[in-house]
N, CA, C and O atoms as a DFTB+ gen file, in Angstrom:
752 C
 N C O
     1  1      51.861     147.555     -66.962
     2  2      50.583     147.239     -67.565
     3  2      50.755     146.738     -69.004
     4  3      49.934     145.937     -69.452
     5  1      51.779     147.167     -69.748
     6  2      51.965     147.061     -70.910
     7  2      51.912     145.303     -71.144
     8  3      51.238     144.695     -71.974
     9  1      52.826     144.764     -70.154
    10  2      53.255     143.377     -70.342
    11  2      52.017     142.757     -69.795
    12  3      51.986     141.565     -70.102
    13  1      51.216     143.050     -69.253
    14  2      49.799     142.288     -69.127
    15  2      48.790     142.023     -70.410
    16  3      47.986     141.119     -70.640
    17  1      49.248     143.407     -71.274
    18  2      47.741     143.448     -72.510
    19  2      49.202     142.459     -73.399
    20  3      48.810     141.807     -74.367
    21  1      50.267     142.394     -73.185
    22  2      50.777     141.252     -73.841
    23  2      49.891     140.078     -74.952
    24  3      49.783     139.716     -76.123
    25  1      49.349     139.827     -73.411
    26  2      48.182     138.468     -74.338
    27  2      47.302     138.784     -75.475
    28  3      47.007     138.018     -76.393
    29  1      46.974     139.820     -75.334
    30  2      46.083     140.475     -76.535
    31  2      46.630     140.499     -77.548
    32  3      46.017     140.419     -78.613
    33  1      47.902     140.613     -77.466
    34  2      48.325     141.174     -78.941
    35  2      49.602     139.720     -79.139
    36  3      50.612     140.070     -79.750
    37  1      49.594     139.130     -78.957
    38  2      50.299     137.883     -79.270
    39  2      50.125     137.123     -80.806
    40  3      49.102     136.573     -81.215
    41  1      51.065     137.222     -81.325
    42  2      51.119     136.154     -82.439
    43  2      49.834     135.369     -82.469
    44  3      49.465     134.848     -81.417
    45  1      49.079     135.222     -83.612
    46  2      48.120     133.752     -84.034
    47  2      48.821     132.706     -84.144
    48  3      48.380     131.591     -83.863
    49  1      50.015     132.927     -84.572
    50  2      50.920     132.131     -85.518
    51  2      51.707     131.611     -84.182
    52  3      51.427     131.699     -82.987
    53  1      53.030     130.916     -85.028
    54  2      54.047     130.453     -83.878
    55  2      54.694     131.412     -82.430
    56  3      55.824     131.833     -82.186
    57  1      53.864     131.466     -81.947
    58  2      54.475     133.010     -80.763
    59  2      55.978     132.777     -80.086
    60  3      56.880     133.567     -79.809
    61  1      55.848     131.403     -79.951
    62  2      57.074     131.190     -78.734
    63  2      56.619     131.525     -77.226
    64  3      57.417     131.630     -76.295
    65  1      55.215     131.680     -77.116
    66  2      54.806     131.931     -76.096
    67  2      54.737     133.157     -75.198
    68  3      54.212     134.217     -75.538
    69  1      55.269     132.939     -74.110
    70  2      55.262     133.973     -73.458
    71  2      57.526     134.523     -73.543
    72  3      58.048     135.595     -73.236
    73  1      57.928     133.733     -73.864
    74  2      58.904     133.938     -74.608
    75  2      59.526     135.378     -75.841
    76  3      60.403     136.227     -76.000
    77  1      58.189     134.742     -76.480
    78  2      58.397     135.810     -77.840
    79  2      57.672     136.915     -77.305
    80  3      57.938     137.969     -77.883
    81  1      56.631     137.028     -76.153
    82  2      56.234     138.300     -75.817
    83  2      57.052     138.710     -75.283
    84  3      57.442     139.695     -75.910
    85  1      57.761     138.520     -74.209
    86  2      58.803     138.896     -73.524
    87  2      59.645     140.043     -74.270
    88  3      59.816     141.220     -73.953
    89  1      60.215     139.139     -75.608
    90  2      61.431     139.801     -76.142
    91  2      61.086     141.253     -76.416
    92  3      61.615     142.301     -76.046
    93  1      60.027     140.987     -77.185
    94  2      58.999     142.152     -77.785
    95  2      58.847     143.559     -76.728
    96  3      58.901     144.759     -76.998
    97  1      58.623     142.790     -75.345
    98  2      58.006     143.922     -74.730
    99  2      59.226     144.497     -74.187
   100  3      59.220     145.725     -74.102
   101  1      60.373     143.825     -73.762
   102  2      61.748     144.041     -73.661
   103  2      62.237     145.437     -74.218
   104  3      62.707     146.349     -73.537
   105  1      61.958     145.430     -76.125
   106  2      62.187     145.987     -76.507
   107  2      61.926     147.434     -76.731
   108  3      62.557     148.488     -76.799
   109  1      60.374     146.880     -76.836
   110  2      59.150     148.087     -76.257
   111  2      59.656     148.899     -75.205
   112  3      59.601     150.127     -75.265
   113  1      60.086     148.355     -74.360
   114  2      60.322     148.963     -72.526
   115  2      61.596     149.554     -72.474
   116  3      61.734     150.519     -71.722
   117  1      62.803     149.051     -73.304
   118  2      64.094     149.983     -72.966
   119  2      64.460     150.557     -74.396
   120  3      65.563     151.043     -74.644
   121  1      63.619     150.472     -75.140
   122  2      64.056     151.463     -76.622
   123  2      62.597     152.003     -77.059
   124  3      62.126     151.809     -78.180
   125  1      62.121     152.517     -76.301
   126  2      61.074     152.976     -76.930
   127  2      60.450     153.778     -78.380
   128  3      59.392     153.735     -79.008
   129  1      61.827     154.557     -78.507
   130  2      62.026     155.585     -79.518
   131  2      62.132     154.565     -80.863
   132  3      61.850     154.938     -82.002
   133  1      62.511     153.447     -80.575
   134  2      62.941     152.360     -81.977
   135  2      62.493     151.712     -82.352
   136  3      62.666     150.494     -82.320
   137  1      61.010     152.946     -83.332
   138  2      59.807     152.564     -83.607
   139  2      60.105     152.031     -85.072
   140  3      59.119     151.609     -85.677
   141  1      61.059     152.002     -85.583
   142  2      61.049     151.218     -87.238
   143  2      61.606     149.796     -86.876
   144  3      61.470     148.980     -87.788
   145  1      62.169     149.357     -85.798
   146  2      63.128     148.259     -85.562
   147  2      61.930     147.784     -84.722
   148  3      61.572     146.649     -85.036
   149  1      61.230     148.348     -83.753
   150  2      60.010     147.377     -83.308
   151  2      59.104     146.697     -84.509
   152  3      59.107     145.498     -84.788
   153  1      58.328     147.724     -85.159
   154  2      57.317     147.187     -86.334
   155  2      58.520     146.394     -87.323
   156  3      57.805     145.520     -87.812
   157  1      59.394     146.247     -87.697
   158  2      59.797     145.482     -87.992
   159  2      60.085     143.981     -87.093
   160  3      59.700     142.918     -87.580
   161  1      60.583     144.010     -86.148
   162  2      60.238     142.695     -85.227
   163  2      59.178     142.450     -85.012
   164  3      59.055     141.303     -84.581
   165  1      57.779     143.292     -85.151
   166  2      56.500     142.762     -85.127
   167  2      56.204     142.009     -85.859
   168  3      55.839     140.859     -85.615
   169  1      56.354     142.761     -87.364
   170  2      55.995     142.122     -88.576
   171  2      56.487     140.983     -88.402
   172  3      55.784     140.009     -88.672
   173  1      57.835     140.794     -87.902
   174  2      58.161     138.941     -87.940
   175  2      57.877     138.280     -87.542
   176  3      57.838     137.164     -88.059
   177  1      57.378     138.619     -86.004
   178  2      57.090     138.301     -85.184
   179  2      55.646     137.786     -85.678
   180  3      55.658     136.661     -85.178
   181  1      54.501     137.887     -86.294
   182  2      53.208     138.158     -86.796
   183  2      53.419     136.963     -87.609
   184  3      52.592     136.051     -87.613
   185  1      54.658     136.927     -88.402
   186  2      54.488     135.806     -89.892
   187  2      55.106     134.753     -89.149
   188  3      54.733     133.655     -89.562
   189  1      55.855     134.697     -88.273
   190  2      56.163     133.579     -88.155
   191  2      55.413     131.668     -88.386
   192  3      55.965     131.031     -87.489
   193  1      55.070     131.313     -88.676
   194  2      54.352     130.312     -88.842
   195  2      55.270     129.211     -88.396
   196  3      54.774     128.231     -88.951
   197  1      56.385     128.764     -87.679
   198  2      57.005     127.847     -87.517
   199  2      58.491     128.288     -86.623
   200  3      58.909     129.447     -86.620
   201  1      59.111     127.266     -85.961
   202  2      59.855     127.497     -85.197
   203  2      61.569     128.334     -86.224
   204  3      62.442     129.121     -85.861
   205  1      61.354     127.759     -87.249
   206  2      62.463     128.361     -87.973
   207  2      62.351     130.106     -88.383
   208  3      63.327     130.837     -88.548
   209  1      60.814     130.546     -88.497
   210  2      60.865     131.541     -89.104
   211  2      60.794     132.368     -87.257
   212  3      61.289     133.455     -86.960
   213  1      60.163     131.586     -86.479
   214  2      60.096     132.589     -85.126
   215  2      61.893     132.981     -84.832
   216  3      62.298     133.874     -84.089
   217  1      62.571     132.228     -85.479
   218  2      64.289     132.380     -84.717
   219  2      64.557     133.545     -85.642
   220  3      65.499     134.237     -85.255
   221  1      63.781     134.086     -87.149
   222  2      63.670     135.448     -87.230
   223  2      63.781     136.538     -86.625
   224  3      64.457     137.561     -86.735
   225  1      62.627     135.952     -85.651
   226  2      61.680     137.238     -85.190
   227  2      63.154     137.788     -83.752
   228  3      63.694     138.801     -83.307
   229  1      63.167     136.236     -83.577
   230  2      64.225     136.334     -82.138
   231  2      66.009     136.864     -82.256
   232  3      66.811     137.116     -81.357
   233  1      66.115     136.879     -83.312
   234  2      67.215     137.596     -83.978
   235  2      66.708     138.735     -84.201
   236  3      66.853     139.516     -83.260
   237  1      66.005     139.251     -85.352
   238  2      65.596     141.321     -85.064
   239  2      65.999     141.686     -83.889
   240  3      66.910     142.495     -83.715
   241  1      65.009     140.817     -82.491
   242  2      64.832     141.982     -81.443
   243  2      66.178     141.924     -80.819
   244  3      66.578     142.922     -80.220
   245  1      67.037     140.695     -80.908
   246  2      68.961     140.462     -80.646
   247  2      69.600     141.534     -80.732
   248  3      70.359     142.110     -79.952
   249  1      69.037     141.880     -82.283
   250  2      69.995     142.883     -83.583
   251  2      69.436     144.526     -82.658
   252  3      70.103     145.400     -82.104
   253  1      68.620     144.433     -82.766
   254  2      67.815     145.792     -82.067
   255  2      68.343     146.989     -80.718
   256  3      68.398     148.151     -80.316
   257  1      68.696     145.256     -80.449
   258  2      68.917     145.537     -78.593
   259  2      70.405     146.138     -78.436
   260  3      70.960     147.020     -77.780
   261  1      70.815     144.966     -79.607
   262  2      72.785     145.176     -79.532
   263  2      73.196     144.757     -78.478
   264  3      72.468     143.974     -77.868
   265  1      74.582     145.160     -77.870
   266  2      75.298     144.330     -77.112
   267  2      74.793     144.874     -75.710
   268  3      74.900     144.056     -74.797
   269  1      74.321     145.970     -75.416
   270  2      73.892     146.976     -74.507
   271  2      73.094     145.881     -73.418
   272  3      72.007     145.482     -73.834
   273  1      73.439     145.472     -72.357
   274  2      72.715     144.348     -71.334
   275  2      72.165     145.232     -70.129
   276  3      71.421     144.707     -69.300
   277  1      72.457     146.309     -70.048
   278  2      72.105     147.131     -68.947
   279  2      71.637     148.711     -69.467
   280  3      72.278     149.637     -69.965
   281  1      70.250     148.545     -69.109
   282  2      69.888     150.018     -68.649
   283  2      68.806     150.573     -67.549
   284  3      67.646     150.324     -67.218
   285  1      69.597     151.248     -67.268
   286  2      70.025     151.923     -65.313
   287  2      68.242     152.161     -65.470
   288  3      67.686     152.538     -66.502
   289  1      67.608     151.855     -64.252
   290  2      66.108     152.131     -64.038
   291  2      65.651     151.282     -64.402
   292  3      64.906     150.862     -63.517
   293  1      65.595     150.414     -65.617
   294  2      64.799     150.047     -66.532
   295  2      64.563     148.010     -66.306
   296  3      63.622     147.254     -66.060
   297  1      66.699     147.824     -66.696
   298  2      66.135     146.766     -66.730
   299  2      68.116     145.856     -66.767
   300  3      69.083     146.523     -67.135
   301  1      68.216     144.829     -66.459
   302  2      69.627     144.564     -66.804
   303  2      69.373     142.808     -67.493
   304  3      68.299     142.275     -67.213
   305  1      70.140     142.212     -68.146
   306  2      70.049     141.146     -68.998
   307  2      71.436     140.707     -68.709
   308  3      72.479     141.280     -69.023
   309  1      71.240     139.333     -67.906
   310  2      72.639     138.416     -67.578
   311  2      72.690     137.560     -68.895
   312  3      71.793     137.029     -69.549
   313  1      74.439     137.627     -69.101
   314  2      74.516     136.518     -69.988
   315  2      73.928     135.129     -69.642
   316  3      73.479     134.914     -68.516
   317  1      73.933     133.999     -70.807
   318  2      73.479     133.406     -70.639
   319  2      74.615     132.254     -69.689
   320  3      75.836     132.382     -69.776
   321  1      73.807     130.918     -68.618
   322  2      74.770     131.032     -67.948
   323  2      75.583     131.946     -66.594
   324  3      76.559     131.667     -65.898
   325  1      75.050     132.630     -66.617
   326  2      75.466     134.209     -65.840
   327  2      74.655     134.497     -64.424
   328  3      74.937     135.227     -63.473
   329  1      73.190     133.352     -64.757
   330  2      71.983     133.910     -63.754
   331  2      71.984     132.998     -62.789
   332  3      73.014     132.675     -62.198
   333  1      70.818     132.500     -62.541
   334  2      70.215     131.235     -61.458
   335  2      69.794     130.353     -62.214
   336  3      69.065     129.588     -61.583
   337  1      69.938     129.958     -63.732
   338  2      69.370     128.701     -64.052
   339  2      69.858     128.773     -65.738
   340  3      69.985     129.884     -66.252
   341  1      70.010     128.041     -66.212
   342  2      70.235     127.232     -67.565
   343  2      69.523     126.296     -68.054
   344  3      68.585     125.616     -67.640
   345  1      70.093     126.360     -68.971
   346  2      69.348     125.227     -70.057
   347  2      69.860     123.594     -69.493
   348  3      70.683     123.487     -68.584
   349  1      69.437     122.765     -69.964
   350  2      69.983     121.332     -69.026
   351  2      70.892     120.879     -70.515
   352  3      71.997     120.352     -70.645
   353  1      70.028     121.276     -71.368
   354  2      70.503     119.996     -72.667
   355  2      71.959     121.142     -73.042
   356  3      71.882     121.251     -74.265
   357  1      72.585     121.581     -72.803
   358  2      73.397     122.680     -73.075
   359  2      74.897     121.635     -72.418
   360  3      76.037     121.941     -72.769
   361  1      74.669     120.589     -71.585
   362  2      76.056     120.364     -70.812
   363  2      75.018     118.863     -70.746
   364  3      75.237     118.244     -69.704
   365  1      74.256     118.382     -71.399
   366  2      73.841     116.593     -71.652
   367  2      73.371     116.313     -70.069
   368  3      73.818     115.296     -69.539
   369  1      72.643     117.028     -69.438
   370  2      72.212     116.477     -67.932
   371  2      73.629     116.826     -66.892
   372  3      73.458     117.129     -65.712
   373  1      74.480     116.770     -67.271
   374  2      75.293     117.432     -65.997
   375  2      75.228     119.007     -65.380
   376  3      74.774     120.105     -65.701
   377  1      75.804     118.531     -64.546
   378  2      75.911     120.033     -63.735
   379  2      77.323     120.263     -63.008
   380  3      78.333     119.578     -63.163
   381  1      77.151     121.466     -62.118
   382  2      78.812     121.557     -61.339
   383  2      78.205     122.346     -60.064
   384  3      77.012     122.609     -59.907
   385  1      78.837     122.541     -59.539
   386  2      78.310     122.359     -58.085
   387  2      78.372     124.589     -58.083
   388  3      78.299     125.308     -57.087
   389  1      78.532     125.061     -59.655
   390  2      78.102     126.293     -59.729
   391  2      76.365     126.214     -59.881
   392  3      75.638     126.966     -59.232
   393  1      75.935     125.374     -60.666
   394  2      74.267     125.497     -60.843
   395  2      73.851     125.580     -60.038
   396  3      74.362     125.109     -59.022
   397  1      72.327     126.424     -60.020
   398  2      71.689     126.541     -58.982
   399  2      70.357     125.462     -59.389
   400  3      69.895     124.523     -58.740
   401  1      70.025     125.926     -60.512
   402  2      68.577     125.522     -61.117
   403  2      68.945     125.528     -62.832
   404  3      69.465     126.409     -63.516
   405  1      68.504     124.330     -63.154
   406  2      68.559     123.803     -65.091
   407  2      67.214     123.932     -65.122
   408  3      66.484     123.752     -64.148
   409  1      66.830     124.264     -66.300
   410  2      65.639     124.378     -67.131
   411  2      65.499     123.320     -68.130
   412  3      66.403     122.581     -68.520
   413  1      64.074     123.318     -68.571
   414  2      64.012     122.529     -69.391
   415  2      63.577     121.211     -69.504
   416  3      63.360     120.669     -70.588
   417  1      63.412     120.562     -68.180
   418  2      63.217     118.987     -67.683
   419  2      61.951     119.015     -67.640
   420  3      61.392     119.369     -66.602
   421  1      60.939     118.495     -69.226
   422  2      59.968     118.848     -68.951
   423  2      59.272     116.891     -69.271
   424  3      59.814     116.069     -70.010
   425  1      58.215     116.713     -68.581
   426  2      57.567     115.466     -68.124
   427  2      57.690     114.654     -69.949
   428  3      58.349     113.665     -70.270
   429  1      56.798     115.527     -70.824
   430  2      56.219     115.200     -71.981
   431  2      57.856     114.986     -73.058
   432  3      57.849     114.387     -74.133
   433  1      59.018     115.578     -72.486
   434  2      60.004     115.292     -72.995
   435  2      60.938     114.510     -72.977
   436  3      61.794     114.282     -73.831
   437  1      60.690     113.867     -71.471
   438  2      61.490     112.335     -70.987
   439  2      60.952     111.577     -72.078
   440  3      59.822     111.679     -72.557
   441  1      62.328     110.435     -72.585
   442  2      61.638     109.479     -73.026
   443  2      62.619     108.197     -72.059
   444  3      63.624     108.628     -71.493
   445  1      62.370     107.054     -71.948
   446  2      62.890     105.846     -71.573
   447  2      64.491     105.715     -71.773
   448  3      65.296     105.051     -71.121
   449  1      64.674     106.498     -72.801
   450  2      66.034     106.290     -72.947
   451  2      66.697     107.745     -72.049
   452  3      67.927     107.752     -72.112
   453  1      66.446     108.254     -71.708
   454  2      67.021     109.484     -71.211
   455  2      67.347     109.033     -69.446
   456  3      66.471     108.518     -68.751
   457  1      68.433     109.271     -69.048
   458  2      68.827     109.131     -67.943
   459  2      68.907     110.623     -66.874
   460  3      69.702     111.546     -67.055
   461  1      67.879     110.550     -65.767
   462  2      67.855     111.802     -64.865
   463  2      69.159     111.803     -64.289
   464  3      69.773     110.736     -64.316
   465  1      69.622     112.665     -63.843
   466  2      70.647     113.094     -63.275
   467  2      70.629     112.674     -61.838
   468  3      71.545     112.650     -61.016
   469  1      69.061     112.269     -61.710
   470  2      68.903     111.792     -60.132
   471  2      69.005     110.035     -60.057
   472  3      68.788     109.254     -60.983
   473  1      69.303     109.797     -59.010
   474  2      68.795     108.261     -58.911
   475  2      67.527     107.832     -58.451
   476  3      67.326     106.640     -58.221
   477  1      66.371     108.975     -58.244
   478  2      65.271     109.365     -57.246
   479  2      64.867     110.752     -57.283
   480  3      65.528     111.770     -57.082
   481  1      63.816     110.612     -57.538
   482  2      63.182     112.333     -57.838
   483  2      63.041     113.049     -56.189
   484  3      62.234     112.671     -55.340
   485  1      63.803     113.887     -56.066
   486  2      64.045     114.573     -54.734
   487  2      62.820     115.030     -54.258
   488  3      61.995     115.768     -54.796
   489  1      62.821     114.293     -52.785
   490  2      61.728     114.318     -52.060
   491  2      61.997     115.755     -50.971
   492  3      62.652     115.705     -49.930
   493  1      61.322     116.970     -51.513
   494  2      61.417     118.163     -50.512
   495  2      60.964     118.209     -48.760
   496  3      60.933     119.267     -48.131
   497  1      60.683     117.054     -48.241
   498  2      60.919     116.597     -46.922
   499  2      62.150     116.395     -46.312
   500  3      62.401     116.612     -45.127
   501  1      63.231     115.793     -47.514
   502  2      64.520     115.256     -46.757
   503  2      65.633     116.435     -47.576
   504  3      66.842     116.213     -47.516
   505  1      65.343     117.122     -47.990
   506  2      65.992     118.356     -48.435
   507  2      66.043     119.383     -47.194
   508  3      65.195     120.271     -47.109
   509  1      67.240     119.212     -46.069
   510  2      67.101     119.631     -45.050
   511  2      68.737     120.588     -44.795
   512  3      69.216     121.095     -43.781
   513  1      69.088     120.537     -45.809
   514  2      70.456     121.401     -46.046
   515  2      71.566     120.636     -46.454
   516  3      71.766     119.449     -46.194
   517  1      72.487     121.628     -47.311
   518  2      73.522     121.046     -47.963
   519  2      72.843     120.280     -49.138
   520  3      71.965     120.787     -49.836
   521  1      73.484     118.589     -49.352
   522  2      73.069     117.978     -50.195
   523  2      72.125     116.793     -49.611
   524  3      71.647     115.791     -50.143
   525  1      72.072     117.186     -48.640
   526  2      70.791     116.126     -48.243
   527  2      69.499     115.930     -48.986
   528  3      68.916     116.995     -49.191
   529  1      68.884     114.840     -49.453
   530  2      67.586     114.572     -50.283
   531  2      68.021     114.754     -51.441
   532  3      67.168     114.291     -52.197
   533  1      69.065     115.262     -52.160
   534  2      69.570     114.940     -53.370
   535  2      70.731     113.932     -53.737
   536  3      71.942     113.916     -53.520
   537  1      69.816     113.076     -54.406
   538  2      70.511     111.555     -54.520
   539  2      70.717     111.763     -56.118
   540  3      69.866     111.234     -56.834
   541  1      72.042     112.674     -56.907
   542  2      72.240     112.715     -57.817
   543  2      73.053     111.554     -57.980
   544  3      73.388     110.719     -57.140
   545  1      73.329     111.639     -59.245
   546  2      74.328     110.683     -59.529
   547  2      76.169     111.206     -59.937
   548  3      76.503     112.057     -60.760
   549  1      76.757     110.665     -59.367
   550  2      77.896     111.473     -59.123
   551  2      78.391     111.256     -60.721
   552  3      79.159     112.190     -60.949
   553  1      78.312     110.716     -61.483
   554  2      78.722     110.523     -63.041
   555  2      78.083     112.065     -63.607
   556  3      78.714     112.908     -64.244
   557  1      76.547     112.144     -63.133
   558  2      76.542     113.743     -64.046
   559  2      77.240     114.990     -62.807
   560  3      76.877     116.164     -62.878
   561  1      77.873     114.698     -62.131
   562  2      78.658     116.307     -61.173
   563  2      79.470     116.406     -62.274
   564  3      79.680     115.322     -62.817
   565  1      80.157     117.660     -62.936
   566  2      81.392     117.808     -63.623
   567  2      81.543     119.350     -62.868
   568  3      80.713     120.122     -62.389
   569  1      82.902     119.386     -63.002
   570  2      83.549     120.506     -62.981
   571  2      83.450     121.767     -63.745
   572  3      83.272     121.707     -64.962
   573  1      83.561     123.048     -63.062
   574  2      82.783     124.042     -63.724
   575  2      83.920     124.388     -65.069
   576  3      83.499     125.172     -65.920
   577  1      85.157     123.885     -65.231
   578  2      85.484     123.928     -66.204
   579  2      85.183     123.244     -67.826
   580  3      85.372     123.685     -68.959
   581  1      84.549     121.789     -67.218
   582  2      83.816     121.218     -68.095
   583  2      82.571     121.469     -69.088
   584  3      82.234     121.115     -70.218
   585  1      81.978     122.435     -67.841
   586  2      80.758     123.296     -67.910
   587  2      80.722     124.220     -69.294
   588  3      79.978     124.309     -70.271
   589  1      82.135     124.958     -68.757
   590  2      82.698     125.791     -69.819
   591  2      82.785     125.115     -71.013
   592  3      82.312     125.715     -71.979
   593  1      83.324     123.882     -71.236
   594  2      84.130     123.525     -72.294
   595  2      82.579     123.099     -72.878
   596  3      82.183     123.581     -73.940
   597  1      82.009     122.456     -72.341
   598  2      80.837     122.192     -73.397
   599  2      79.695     123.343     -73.429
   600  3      78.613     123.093     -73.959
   601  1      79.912     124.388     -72.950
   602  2      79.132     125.458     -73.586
   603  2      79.616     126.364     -74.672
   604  3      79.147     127.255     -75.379
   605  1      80.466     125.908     -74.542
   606  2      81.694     126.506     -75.410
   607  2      81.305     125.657     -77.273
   608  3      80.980     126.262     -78.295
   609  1      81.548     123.849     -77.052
   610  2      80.930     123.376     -78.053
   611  2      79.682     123.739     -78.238
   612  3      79.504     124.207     -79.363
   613  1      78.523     123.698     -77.412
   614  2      77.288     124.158     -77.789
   615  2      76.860     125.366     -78.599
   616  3      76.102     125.397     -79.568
   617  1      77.632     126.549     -77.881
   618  2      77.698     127.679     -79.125
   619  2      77.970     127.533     -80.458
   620  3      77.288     128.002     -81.369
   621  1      79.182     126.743     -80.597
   622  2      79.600     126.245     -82.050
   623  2      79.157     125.521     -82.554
   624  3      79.356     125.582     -83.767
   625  1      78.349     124.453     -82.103
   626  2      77.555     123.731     -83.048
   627  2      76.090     124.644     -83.282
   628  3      75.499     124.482     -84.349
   629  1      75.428     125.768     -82.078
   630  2      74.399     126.317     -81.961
   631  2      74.121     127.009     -83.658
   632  3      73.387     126.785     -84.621
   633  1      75.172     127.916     -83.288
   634  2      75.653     128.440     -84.780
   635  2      75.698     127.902     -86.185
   636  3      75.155     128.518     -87.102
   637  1      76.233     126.946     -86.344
   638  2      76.554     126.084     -87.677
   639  2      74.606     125.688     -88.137
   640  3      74.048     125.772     -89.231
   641  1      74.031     125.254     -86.735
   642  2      72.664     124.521     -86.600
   643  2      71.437     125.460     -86.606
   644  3      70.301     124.987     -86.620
   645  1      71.684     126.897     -86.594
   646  2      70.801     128.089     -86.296
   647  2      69.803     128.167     -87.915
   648  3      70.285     128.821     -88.840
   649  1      68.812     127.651     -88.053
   650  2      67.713     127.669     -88.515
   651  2      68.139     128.817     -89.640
   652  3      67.982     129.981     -89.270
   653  1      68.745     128.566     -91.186
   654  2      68.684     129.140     -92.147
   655  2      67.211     130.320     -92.009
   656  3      67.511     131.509     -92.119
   657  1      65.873     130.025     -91.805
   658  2      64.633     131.011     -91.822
   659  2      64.986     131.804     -91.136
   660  3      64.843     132.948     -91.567
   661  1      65.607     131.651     -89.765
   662  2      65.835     132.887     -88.920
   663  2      66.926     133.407     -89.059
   664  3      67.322     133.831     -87.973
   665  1      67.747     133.623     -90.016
   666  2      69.240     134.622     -90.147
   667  2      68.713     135.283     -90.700
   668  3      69.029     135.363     -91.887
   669  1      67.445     136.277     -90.117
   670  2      67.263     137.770     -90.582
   671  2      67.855     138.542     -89.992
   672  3      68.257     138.563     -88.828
   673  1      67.955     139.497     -91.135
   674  2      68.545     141.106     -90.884
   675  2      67.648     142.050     -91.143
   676  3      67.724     142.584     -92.250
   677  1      66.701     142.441     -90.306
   678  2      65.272     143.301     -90.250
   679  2      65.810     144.302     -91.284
   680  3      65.263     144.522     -92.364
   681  1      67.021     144.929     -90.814
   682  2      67.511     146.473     -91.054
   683  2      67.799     146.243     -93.066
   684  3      68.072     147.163     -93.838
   685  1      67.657     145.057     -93.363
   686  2      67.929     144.687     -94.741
   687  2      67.130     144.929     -95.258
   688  3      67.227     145.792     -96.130
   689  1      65.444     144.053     -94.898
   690  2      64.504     143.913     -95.479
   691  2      63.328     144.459     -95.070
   692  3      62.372     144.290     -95.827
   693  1      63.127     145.167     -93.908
   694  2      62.625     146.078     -93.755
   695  2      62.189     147.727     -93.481
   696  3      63.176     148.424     -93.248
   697  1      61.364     148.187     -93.474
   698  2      61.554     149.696     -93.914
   699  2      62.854     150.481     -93.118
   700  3      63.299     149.597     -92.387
   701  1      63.274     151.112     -93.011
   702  2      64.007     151.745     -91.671
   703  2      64.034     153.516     -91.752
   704  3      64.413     154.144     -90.763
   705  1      63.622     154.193     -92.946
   706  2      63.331     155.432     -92.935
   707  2      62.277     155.886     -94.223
   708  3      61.966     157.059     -94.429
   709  1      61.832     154.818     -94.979
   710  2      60.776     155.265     -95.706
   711  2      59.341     155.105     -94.864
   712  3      58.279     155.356     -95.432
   713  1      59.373     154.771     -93.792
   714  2      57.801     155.462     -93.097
   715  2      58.098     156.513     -92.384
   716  3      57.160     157.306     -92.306
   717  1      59.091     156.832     -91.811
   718  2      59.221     157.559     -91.016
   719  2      60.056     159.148     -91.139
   720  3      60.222     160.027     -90.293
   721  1      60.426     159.062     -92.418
   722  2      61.651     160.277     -93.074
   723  2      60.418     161.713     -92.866
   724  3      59.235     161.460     -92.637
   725  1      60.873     163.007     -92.974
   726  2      61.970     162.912     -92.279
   727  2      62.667     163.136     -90.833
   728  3      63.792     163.492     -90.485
   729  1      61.233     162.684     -90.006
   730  2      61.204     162.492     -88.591
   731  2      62.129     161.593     -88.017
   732  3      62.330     161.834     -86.827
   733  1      62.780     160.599     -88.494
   734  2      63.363     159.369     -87.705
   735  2      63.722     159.375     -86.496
   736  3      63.411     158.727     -85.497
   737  1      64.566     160.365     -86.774
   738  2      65.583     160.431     -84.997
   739  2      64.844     161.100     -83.949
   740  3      65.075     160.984     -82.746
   741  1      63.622     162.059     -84.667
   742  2      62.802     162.532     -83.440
   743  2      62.657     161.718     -82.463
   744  3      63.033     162.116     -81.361
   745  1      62.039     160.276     -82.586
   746  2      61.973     159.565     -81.500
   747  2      63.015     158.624     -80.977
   748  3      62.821     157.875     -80.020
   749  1      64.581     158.736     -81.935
   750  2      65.221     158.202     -80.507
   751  2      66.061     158.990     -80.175
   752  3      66.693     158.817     -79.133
């Protein structure tokens, strides 16, 4: 229920959508007790006014979570890469015959110069197994090592390119035991 009243309480400001609720409620749902590190990702979450200061907000709840991708009952988090679908612009429109589903191919973002990966937008009539009805173009197939190698650059340029507004460190600049002293650990 929690992730339904979501909408209610969403950013005015730059949300990131249902994105930035996500992270939020994420956090909400498997750390409950980590009530100074939530209101602090709120608060950022709240000011954000732009895509640089939301990569704030999306770093806190990163920092929050830590490396921890699994907890039992609750909830588990595949690396990225790891699941049923990716980013497209991450490997320039290719794929490897590991993808299942790329994200991201959105209408308002084609422009004329951008080349589909298809030669023909796949008609789900002749999609009858295997590679039938997909008339890719064999120039974007690469090998899943390739895959690697340019996700590999993508991280490293991701990094160098990561929005100066959002290299917050909540635990720096916001409270972490002056609201809460000297209760803190009660709740985690």
């Amino acid at each position: 229920m929690n992730w339904a009243n979501m909408q209610y309480t969403q950013s005015k400001n730059f949300s990131g959508a249902d994105n930035g609720a996500l992270q939020l409620h994420i956090l909400q749902t498997v750390i409950p007790g980590a009530r100074a590190e939530i209101k602090a990702c709120k608060k950022l979450w709240n000011l954000a006014n732009n895509y640089e200061r939301y990569m704030g907000y999306v770093t806190c709840v990163k920092t929050a979570l830590g490396a921890t991708r699994i907890w039992p009952g609750k909830l588990r988090i595949l690396r990225r890469g790891h699941a049923w679908i990716r980013d497209w612009f991450l490997t320039t429109d290719s794929w490897s015959a590991r993808d299942f589903m790329l994200h991201g191919w959105k209408a308002q973002n084609i422009s004329s110069s951008w080349e589909s990966p298809f030669k023909k937008v796949p008609v789900p009539d002749e999609c009858i197994g295997g590679y039938a009805g997909w008339n890719w173009r064999t120039e974007k197939r690469i090998s899943v090592e390739e895959v690697r190698s340019q996700l590999a650059q993508a991280e490293k340029s991701g990094g160098v390119a990561f929005p100066k507004e959002g290299r917050v460190l909540a635990h720096l600049t916001e409270p972490d035991v002056g609201e809460c002293y000297p209760e803190c650990d009660y709740w985690t």
